[in-house]
Short mmCIF file of C-alpha atoms in Angstrom, two decimals:
data_model
loop_
_atom_site.label_atom_id
_atom_site.label_comp_id
_atom_site.label_asym_id
_atom_site.label_seq_id
_atom_site.Cartn_x
_atom_site.Cartn_y
_atom_site.Cartn_z
CA MET O 1067 -4.16 3.91 22.51
CA GLU O 1068 -5.17 3.17 18.94
CA LYS O 1069 -4.77 -0.14 17.17
CA PRO O 1070 -2.83 0.24 13.90
CA ASP O 1071 -3.06 -2.12 10.95
CA ALA O 1072 -6.38 -3.39 12.27
CA ALA O 1073 -7.49 -4.67 8.90
CA GLY O 1074 -4.39 -6.58 7.95
CA ARG O 1075 -2.97 -3.66 5.99
CA GLY O 1076 0.03 -4.76 3.98
CA SER O 1077 -1.66 -7.96 2.85
CA THR O 1078 -0.86 -8.87 -0.74
CA PHE O 1079 -4.57 -9.38 -1.45
CA PRO O 1080 -5.97 -6.24 -3.08
CA VAL O 1081 -9.20 -4.49 -2.23
CA GLN O 1082 -11.82 -4.98 -4.95
CA THR O 1083 -11.53 -1.85 -7.10
CA ARG O 1084 -14.98 -1.81 -8.68
CA ALA O 1085 -18.33 -3.49 -8.30
CA ILE O 1086 -18.85 -6.29 -10.82
CA VAL O 1087 -21.97 -4.51 -12.03
CA ARG O 1088 -23.55 -1.21 -11.17
CA TYR O 1089 -26.22 -2.41 -8.79
CA ARG O 1090 -28.84 -0.05 -7.43
CA PRO O 1091 -27.83 2.36 -4.67
CA GLY O 1092 -30.27 3.14 -1.89
CA MET O 1093 -31.08 1.15 1.23
CA ARG O 1094 -33.40 -1.55 0.01
CA ASN O 1095 -35.57 -4.06 1.80
CA PHE O 1096 -33.75 -7.35 1.41
CA THR O 1097 -35.38 -10.77 1.81
CA CYS O 1098 -34.25 -13.86 3.68
CA ALA O 1099 -34.58 -17.31 2.11
CA CYS O 1100 -37.61 -17.83 4.38
CA GLY O 1101 -39.35 -14.83 2.80
CA SER O 1102 -38.98 -12.44 5.74
CA THR O 1103 -37.81 -8.87 5.21
CA VAL O 1104 -34.28 -8.24 6.52
CA TYR O 1105 -32.17 -5.09 6.69
CA PHE O 1106 -28.69 -3.94 5.75
CA GLU O 1107 -27.11 -4.24 9.23
CA ASN O 1108 -28.80 -7.53 10.22
CA THR O 1109 -26.63 -10.54 11.09
CA SER O 1110 -29.45 -13.07 11.50
CA CYS O 1111 -33.08 -13.47 10.47
CA LEU O 1112 -35.49 -12.92 13.36
CA ASN O 1113 -37.94 -15.37 11.80
CA CYS O 1114 -35.88 -18.44 10.86
CA GLY O 1115 -32.58 -17.73 12.63
CA ARG O 1116 -30.40 -18.14 9.53
CA PRO O 1117 -27.18 -16.09 9.51
CA LEU O 1118 -27.20 -13.05 7.24
CA GLY O 1119 -24.33 -11.25 5.55
CA PHE O 1120 -23.73 -8.65 2.87
CA VAL O 1121 -21.83 -9.61 -0.30
CA PRO O 1122 -20.38 -6.31 -1.62
CA GLU O 1123 -19.39 -7.67 -5.03
CA ALA O 1124 -23.05 -8.38 -5.76
CA GLY O 1125 -24.71 -5.69 -3.64
CA LEU O 1126 -26.81 -8.31 -1.86
CA LEU O 1127 -27.72 -9.05 1.74
CA THR O 1128 -28.36 -12.79 1.77
CA SER O 1129 -29.01 -15.61 4.20
CA PHE O 1130 -26.60 -18.54 4.47
CA ASP O 1131 -26.50 -22.23 5.29
CA ASP O 1132 -23.45 -24.00 6.70
CA ALA O 1133 -21.35 -25.62 3.98
CA PRO O 1134 -21.52 -29.42 4.52
CA GLY O 1135 -18.15 -31.05 5.04
CA ALA O 1136 -16.33 -27.69 4.95
CA LEU O 1137 -14.78 -25.54 7.65
CA GLU O 1138 -17.24 -24.29 10.25
CA SER O 1139 -16.62 -20.72 9.11
CA GLU O 1140 -17.64 -21.41 5.49
CA LYS O 1141 -21.23 -20.69 4.53
CA LEU O 1142 -23.27 -21.14 1.36
CA ALA O 1143 -25.15 -18.12 0.03
CA LEU O 1144 -28.86 -18.81 -0.48
CA HIS O 1145 -29.70 -15.90 -2.75
CA PRO O 1146 -30.53 -17.30 -6.23
CA ARG O 1147 -28.09 -14.90 -7.92
CA LEU O 1148 -25.19 -16.20 -5.83
CA ASN O 1149 -25.73 -19.86 -6.77
CA ARG O 1150 -24.72 -21.26 -3.34
CA GLN O 1151 -21.24 -19.80 -3.54
CA SER O 1152 -19.11 -20.19 -0.41
CA TYR O 1153 -18.30 -17.23 1.86
CA ARG O 1154 -17.04 -16.52 5.36
CA TYR O 1155 -17.63 -13.57 7.67
CA CYS O 1156 -15.20 -10.67 7.93
CA ARG O 1157 -12.83 -11.09 10.87
CA ASN O 1158 -14.35 -8.02 12.53
CA HIS O 1159 -17.61 -9.98 12.76
CA THR O 1160 -16.07 -12.97 14.49
CA GLU O 1161 -13.80 -10.96 16.82
CA SER O 1162 -15.86 -7.89 17.77
CA ASP O 1163 -19.30 -8.32 16.16
CA THR O 1164 -18.90 -4.99 14.36
CA CYS O 1165 -19.28 -6.11 10.73
CA ASN O 1166 -21.67 -8.28 8.70
CA TRP O 1167 -19.88 -8.20 5.34
CA MET O 1168 -18.63 -11.38 3.70
CA VAL O 1169 -15.41 -12.53 2.05
CA PRO O 1170 -15.43 -15.16 -0.74
CA SER O 1171 -13.98 -18.39 0.68
CA GLU O 1172 -11.40 -18.68 -2.11
CA GLN O 1173 -9.89 -15.31 -1.20
CA PRO O 1174 -7.06 -15.24 1.38
CA ALA O 1175 -8.14 -11.95 3.01
CA ASP O 1176 -9.33 -12.05 6.63
CA TYR O 1177 -11.22 -8.77 6.36
CA CYS O 1178 -13.98 -7.59 4.05
CA LEU O 1179 -13.67 -4.92 1.39
CA SER O 1180 -14.69 -2.16 3.83
CA CYS O 1181 -12.62 -3.22 6.84
CA ARG O 1182 -9.48 -3.74 4.72
CA LEU O 1183 -9.45 0.02 4.22
CA ASN O 1184 -8.89 0.62 7.95
CA GLU O 1185 -5.44 1.85 8.88
CA THR O 1186 -6.20 2.65 12.52
CA ILE O 1187 -9.11 1.77 14.79
CA PRO O 1188 -9.85 2.71 18.44
CA ASN O 1189 -8.77 0.80 21.51
CA LEU O 1190 -11.14 -2.16 21.78
CA ASP O 1191 -10.66 -2.69 25.53
CA ASP O 1192 -13.32 -0.05 26.20
CA PRO O 1193 -16.86 -1.33 25.39
CA ARG O 1194 -18.11 2.21 24.80
CA ARG O 1195 -15.48 2.81 22.16
CA VAL O 1196 -16.32 -0.49 20.49
CA GLN O 1197 -19.96 0.59 20.21
CA LEU O 1198 -19.00 4.01 18.80
CA TRP O 1199 -16.59 2.38 16.37
CA TYR O 1200 -19.43 0.12 15.23
CA GLU O 1201 -21.51 3.25 14.48
CA VAL O 1202 -18.65 4.67 12.39
CA GLU O 1203 -18.29 1.39 10.51
CA LYS O 1204 -22.02 1.30 9.77
CA ALA O 1205 -21.81 4.77 8.22
CA LYS O 1206 -18.68 3.79 6.29
CA ARG O 1207 -20.28 0.60 4.96
CA ARG O 1208 -23.44 2.45 3.87
CA THR O 1209 -21.27 4.97 2.04
CA ILE O 1210 -19.15 2.29 0.35
CA PHE O 1211 -22.32 0.42 -0.64
CA THR O 1212 -23.51 3.48 -2.56
CA LEU O 1213 -20.10 4.21 -4.08
CA LEU O 1214 -19.83 0.66 -5.40
CA ALA O 1215 -23.38 0.85 -6.70
CA LEU O 1216 -22.44 4.01 -8.60
CA GLY O 1217 -19.47 2.20 -10.16
CA LEU O 1218 -16.86 4.39 -8.47
CA PRO O 1219 -13.34 3.04 -7.93
CA ILE O 1220 -12.35 1.97 -4.42
CA SER O 1221 -8.80 0.81 -3.84
CA SER O 1222 -6.53 0.60 -0.81
CA LYS O 1223 -3.22 2.30 -0.13
CA ALA O 1224 -1.58 -1.06 -0.85
CA ASP O 1225 -2.84 -0.81 -4.44
CA GLY O 1226 -1.29 2.56 -5.26
CA PRO O 1227 -0.54 6.12 -4.13
CA LYS O 1228 -4.12 7.28 -4.70
CA GLY O 1229 -5.67 4.48 -2.67
CA LEU O 1230 -8.03 5.05 0.26
CA SER O 1231 -7.52 4.43 3.97
CA PHE O 1232 -9.32 5.28 7.21
CA LYS O 1233 -8.02 6.34 10.59
CA ILE O 1234 -10.81 6.10 13.16
CA LEU O 1235 -9.43 7.87 16.22
CA SER O 1236 -10.54 8.10 19.82
CA ASP O 1237 -11.03 11.52 21.35
CA ARG O 1238 -10.39 12.86 24.84
CA ARG O 1239 -13.89 14.36 24.82
CA LEU O 1240 -15.35 10.86 25.13
CA ASP O 1241 -14.07 9.87 28.56
CA ALA O 1242 -10.89 11.50 29.85
CA ASP O 1243 -10.99 9.43 33.06
CA VAL O 1244 -10.71 6.13 31.21
CA HIS O 1245 -8.31 7.09 28.41
CA ALA O 1246 -6.56 10.25 29.57
CA THR O 1247 -3.92 9.86 26.86
CA ASP O 1248 -6.45 10.34 24.04
CA GLU O 1249 -6.00 13.57 22.12
CA ARG O 1250 -8.72 15.64 20.52
CA ALA O 1251 -9.14 14.14 17.06
CA SER O 1252 -10.27 16.09 14.01
CA THR O 1253 -12.24 14.62 11.14
CA GLY O 1254 -10.63 15.32 7.77
CA HIS O 1255 -8.94 14.08 4.60
CA LEU O 1256 -5.34 14.21 3.39
CA ASN O 1257 -3.99 12.50 0.27
CA GLY O 1258 -6.43 9.60 0.38
CA THR O 1259 -6.44 9.11 4.16
CA ILE O 1260 -9.75 9.91 5.84
CA THR O 1261 -9.66 10.55 9.58
CA ILE O 1262 -12.90 10.17 11.53
CA SER O 1263 -13.12 11.34 15.14
CA LEU O 1264 -14.94 8.82 17.31
CA ALA O 1265 -16.61 11.78 19.02
CA GLU O 1266 -18.77 12.20 15.90
CA ALA O 1267 -20.37 8.83 16.70
CA ASP O 1268 -21.51 10.08 20.11
CA SER O 1269 -24.95 11.61 19.55
CA SER O 1270 -24.72 14.00 22.52
CA LEU O 1271 -21.32 15.36 21.53
CA ARG O 1272 -22.37 15.63 17.89
CA GLU O 1273 -25.50 17.59 18.80
CA GLU O 1274 -23.43 19.87 21.03
CA MET O 1275 -21.08 20.57 18.11
CA ARG O 1276 -24.01 21.12 15.74
CA GLU O 1277 -25.50 23.76 18.02
CA ARG O 1278 -22.14 25.43 18.66
CA LEU O 1279 -21.49 25.71 14.92
CA ASN O 1280 -25.09 26.76 14.20
CA GLU O 1281 -25.61 23.91 11.74
CA GLY O 1282 -29.03 22.74 10.61
CA TYR O 1283 -27.81 19.23 9.88
CA ARG O 1284 -24.96 17.14 11.28
CA THR O 1285 -24.85 13.35 11.03
CA LEU O 1286 -22.16 10.70 11.11
CA LEU O 1287 -23.20 9.45 7.67
CA GLY O 1288 -23.01 13.01 6.36
CA HIS O 1289 -19.45 13.33 7.68
CA VAL O 1290 -18.30 10.16 5.95
CA ARG O 1291 -19.93 11.21 2.68
CA HIS O 1292 -18.33 14.67 2.95
CA GLU O 1293 -14.84 13.25 3.47
CA MET O 1294 -15.39 10.86 0.58
CA GLY O 1295 -16.08 13.97 -1.50
CA HIS O 1296 -12.59 15.22 -0.70
CA TYR O 1297 -11.18 11.83 -1.66
CA TYR O 1298 -12.96 11.71 -5.01
CA TRP O 1299 -11.86 15.25 -5.82
CA PHE O 1300 -8.31 14.00 -5.19
CA LEU O 1301 -8.96 10.88 -7.32
CA LEU O 1302 -11.16 12.08 -10.19
CA ILE O 1303 -10.51 15.82 -10.60
CA ASP O 1304 -7.04 16.77 -9.37
CA GLY O 1305 -4.80 17.08 -12.45
CA ARG O 1306 -7.45 15.66 -14.78
CA SER O 1307 -9.60 17.04 -17.58
CA ALA O 1308 -12.53 17.82 -15.28
CA LEU O 1309 -10.43 20.37 -13.35
CA THR O 1310 -11.17 23.27 -15.73
CA ASP O 1311 -14.91 22.74 -15.45
CA PHE O 1312 -14.59 22.33 -11.69
CA ARG O 1313 -12.87 25.71 -11.35
CA SER O 1314 -15.45 27.49 -13.47
CA LEU O 1315 -18.22 26.27 -11.14
CA PHE O 1316 -16.65 25.90 -7.70
CA GLY O 1317 -13.73 28.35 -7.88
CA ASP O 1318 -9.95 28.05 -7.86
CA GLU O 1319 -8.82 25.51 -5.28
CA ARG O 1320 -5.31 27.02 -5.33
CA SER O 1321 -6.48 29.80 -3.02
CA ASN O 1322 -4.94 29.35 0.43
CA TYR O 1323 -6.95 26.70 2.23
CA ALA O 1324 -5.87 27.45 5.80
CA ASP O 1325 -6.44 31.19 5.39
CA SER O 1326 -9.86 30.57 3.86
CA LEU O 1327 -11.00 28.38 6.74
CA GLU O 1328 -9.63 30.82 9.31
CA ALA O 1329 -11.55 33.66 7.67
CA HIS O 1330 -14.71 31.53 7.59
CA TYR O 1331 -14.55 30.72 11.30
CA GLU O 1332 -13.68 34.30 12.27
CA SER O 1333 -16.14 36.18 10.06
CA GLY O 1334 -18.71 33.59 9.04
CA PRO O 1335 -20.05 32.93 5.54
CA PRO O 1336 -20.97 35.67 3.05
CA ALA O 1337 -24.46 37.05 3.55
CA ASP O 1338 -25.57 35.66 0.19
CA TRP O 1339 -23.97 32.22 0.48
CA GLN O 1340 -27.29 30.49 -0.27
CA ARG O 1341 -27.22 31.87 -3.82
CA ARG O 1342 -24.15 29.78 -4.69
CA HIS O 1343 -23.66 26.97 -2.16
CA VAL O 1344 -25.49 24.01 -0.61
CA SER O 1345 -24.39 25.03 2.90
CA ALA O 1346 -22.68 27.87 4.72
CA TYR O 1347 -19.54 25.77 5.23
CA ALA O 1348 -19.36 25.14 1.48
CA SER O 1349 -18.63 28.84 1.00
CA SER O 1350 -15.33 28.61 2.90
CA HIS O 1351 -13.18 27.18 0.06
CA PRO O 1352 -13.70 25.41 -3.32
CA TRP O 1353 -12.56 22.09 -1.83
CA GLU O 1354 -15.19 22.34 0.90
CA ASP O 1355 -17.77 23.44 -1.65
CA PHE O 1356 -17.15 20.29 -3.67
CA ALA O 1357 -17.12 17.99 -0.61
CA GLU O 1358 -20.36 19.46 0.73
CA THR O 1359 -22.02 19.22 -2.68
CA TRP O 1360 -20.77 15.64 -3.06
CA ALA O 1361 -22.33 14.72 0.30
CA HIS O 1362 -25.63 16.28 -0.78
CA TYR O 1363 -25.46 14.39 -4.06
CA MET O 1364 -25.09 11.13 -2.14
CA HIS O 1365 -27.97 12.11 0.18
CA ILE O 1366 -30.20 12.80 -2.83
CA ILE O 1367 -29.30 9.72 -4.89
CA ASP O 1368 -29.44 7.29 -1.98
CA THR O 1369 -32.74 8.59 -0.59
CA LEU O 1370 -34.44 8.74 -3.99
CA GLU O 1371 -33.31 5.22 -4.86
CA THR O 1372 -34.59 3.97 -1.49
CA ALA O 1373 -37.94 5.69 -2.03
CA SER O 1374 -38.19 4.29 -5.55
CA ASP O 1375 -37.38 0.77 -4.39
CA SER O 1376 -40.08 1.09 -1.71
CA ASP O 1377 -42.56 2.31 -4.35
CA LEU O 1378 -43.28 5.50 -2.41
CA ARG O 1379 -45.58 8.03 -4.04
CA PHE O 1380 -45.96 11.68 -3.08
CA GLN O 1381 -48.76 13.87 -4.38
CA GLY O 1382 -49.82 10.90 -6.52
CA LYS O 1383 -46.41 10.83 -8.20
CA ALA O 1384 -44.19 7.77 -8.46
CA LEU O 1385 -40.50 8.50 -7.89
CA GLY O 1386 -38.04 7.47 -10.60
CA ARG O 1387 -34.57 5.99 -10.30
CA PRO O 1388 -31.93 8.75 -10.49
CA THR O 1389 -29.25 6.42 -11.89
CA HIS O 1390 -31.30 4.53 -14.48
CA ASP O 1391 -29.72 6.25 -17.47
CA PHE O 1392 -26.04 6.42 -16.54
CA ASP O 1393 -23.95 6.57 -19.70
CA PRO O 1394 -20.14 6.18 -19.64
CA GLU O 1395 -19.92 8.49 -22.68
CA LEU O 1396 -21.64 11.49 -21.05
CA ASP O 1397 -19.90 14.80 -21.74
CA LEU O 1398 -18.56 16.53 -18.64
CA GLY O 1399 -18.71 19.99 -20.19
CA ILE O 1400 -20.70 22.29 -17.92
CA SER O 1401 -21.49 24.56 -20.89
CA ASN O 1402 -23.96 21.91 -22.06
CA PRO O 1403 -25.80 20.74 -18.93
CA PRO O 1404 -27.60 17.44 -19.52
CA THR O 1405 -31.33 17.21 -19.11
CA ASP O 1406 -31.18 13.95 -17.18
CA PHE O 1407 -30.53 15.58 -13.80
CA SER O 1408 -33.40 18.08 -13.86
CA TRP O 1409 -36.01 15.39 -13.28
CA VAL O 1410 -33.87 13.97 -10.46
CA LEU O 1411 -34.07 17.34 -8.76
CA ASP O 1412 -37.80 17.58 -9.46
CA ASP O 1413 -38.33 14.24 -7.73
CA TRP O 1414 -36.02 15.30 -4.91
CA PHE O 1415 -37.97 18.48 -4.25
CA THR O 1416 -41.17 16.44 -4.09
CA LEU O 1417 -39.68 13.79 -1.81
CA SER O 1418 -37.74 16.12 0.52
CA GLN O 1419 -40.78 18.34 1.07
CA GLY O 1420 -42.82 15.25 1.95
CA MET O 1421 -40.08 14.02 4.28
CA ASN O 1422 -39.95 17.38 6.04
CA LEU O 1423 -43.72 17.41 6.55
CA LEU O 1424 -43.64 13.87 7.94
CA ASN O 1425 -40.86 14.82 10.36
CA ARG O 1426 -42.79 17.86 11.54
CA SER O 1427 -45.80 15.63 12.18
CA MET O 1428 -43.56 13.66 14.57
CA GLY O 1429 -42.22 16.78 16.28
CA LEU O 1430 -38.82 16.44 14.64
CA GLY O 1431 -36.67 18.86 12.69
CA ASP O 1432 -36.68 18.85 8.91
CA ALA O 1433 -35.04 15.79 7.37
CA TYR O 1434 -33.49 17.99 4.66
CA PRO O 1435 -33.23 21.59 5.96
CA PHE O 1436 -31.66 23.04 2.81
CA ALA O 1437 -32.70 25.11 -0.20
CA LEU O 1438 -30.87 24.43 -3.46
CA SER O 1439 -30.18 27.53 -5.56
CA ALA O 1440 -29.78 27.39 -9.34
CA THR O 1441 -25.99 27.49 -8.95
CA ALA O 1442 -26.04 24.70 -6.36
CA GLN O 1443 -28.14 22.64 -8.76
CA LEU O 1444 -25.54 23.15 -11.51
CA LYS O 1445 -22.86 21.91 -9.14
CA LEU O 1446 -24.90 18.82 -8.31
CA GLY O 1447 -25.36 18.23 -12.04
CA PHE O 1448 -21.59 18.43 -12.54
CA ILE O 1449 -21.08 15.71 -9.92
CA HIS O 1450 -23.82 13.60 -11.51
CA ARG O 1451 -22.01 13.74 -14.85
CA LEU O 1452 -18.64 13.10 -13.22
CA VAL O 1453 -19.98 9.96 -11.55
CA ALA O 1454 -21.86 8.78 -14.64
CA ALA O 1455 -18.74 9.14 -16.81
CA GLN O 1456 -16.70 6.62 -14.81
CA PRO O 1457 -16.04 3.52 -16.95
CA PRO O 1458 -17.54 0.21 -15.82
CA LEU O 1459 -15.38 -2.63 -14.54
CA GLY O 1460 -12.91 -3.93 -17.09
CA HIS O 1461 -12.96 -0.84 -19.34
#
């Protein structure tokens, strides 16, 4: 049995719709007040023991001190940029230890920006499902971190008809003996609601599905990024000026979706799919082409930003920041491709080849087992311009 309204849906407090500033995407090494390196999912510093939490409005993981004379739940942020502002943990931290994001103390919301988007979560009486749900939430928070860093709008269903919500559903494939009533859940998107099957958080089941579908790459983070691609098509392209350019690159989305997917699963992708698409599945329908390309765009941007922040060098070459020159006035016209994305791809080819070689040295599969054709690169450039053209907060 699922738990509806797990994030206090229906609260009058809105989800933050945009980051205050465009902070840098990419998983960075954060620092505790004691000087120790801490990481995105950490809830306490291993060196000094201070509690840690992520402040999404600022894009910062920071350590905290208890607020003197205040409620026990209130904590003072120690990062210099946060000026000892008061925060409290998301309710999903205090109740199930599945979240480390913070809520400003002056706000009435019980849940953080990410958890307030949840419409349905799994049954929390089963410890295994709690752990798998935590894995889904980690992937969701990493995705939202990057989306906020890119300045993309995130709003809840309570804020309007094009808001975002998540249904994280159990699946009978997990353990039919314990929860025989669970149905087989499918991951997907419909009108702003993203459904994630909990089975995708089980590494054995996910690998089984990857082999059955003959996929070179299948990750939980990739699934969340893909479904977010569907959502941002719905939000930023459907019925808007970018639709004409989308159709000229990706195709006409008005072609029958169900028939296209059925044909893909029955007959497989076209023999020359690599000439036009980032993956075989992307060839099934223009919507899937966009969602797959969006996921790859997020892979590329996030990984390059992480490498740049870590000052990694490959072949003696420093890696630049792919979002350093975002301009709200960029033209979306695909007839005049900007030059700013070509160097991003150049750096990506350098980095991904190095990553693949490192993985092979460890006996692992390639980290990025894809080849990007000229057409696929144009599609990635379209998404780069679409993202860059979003107005900053308050515009």
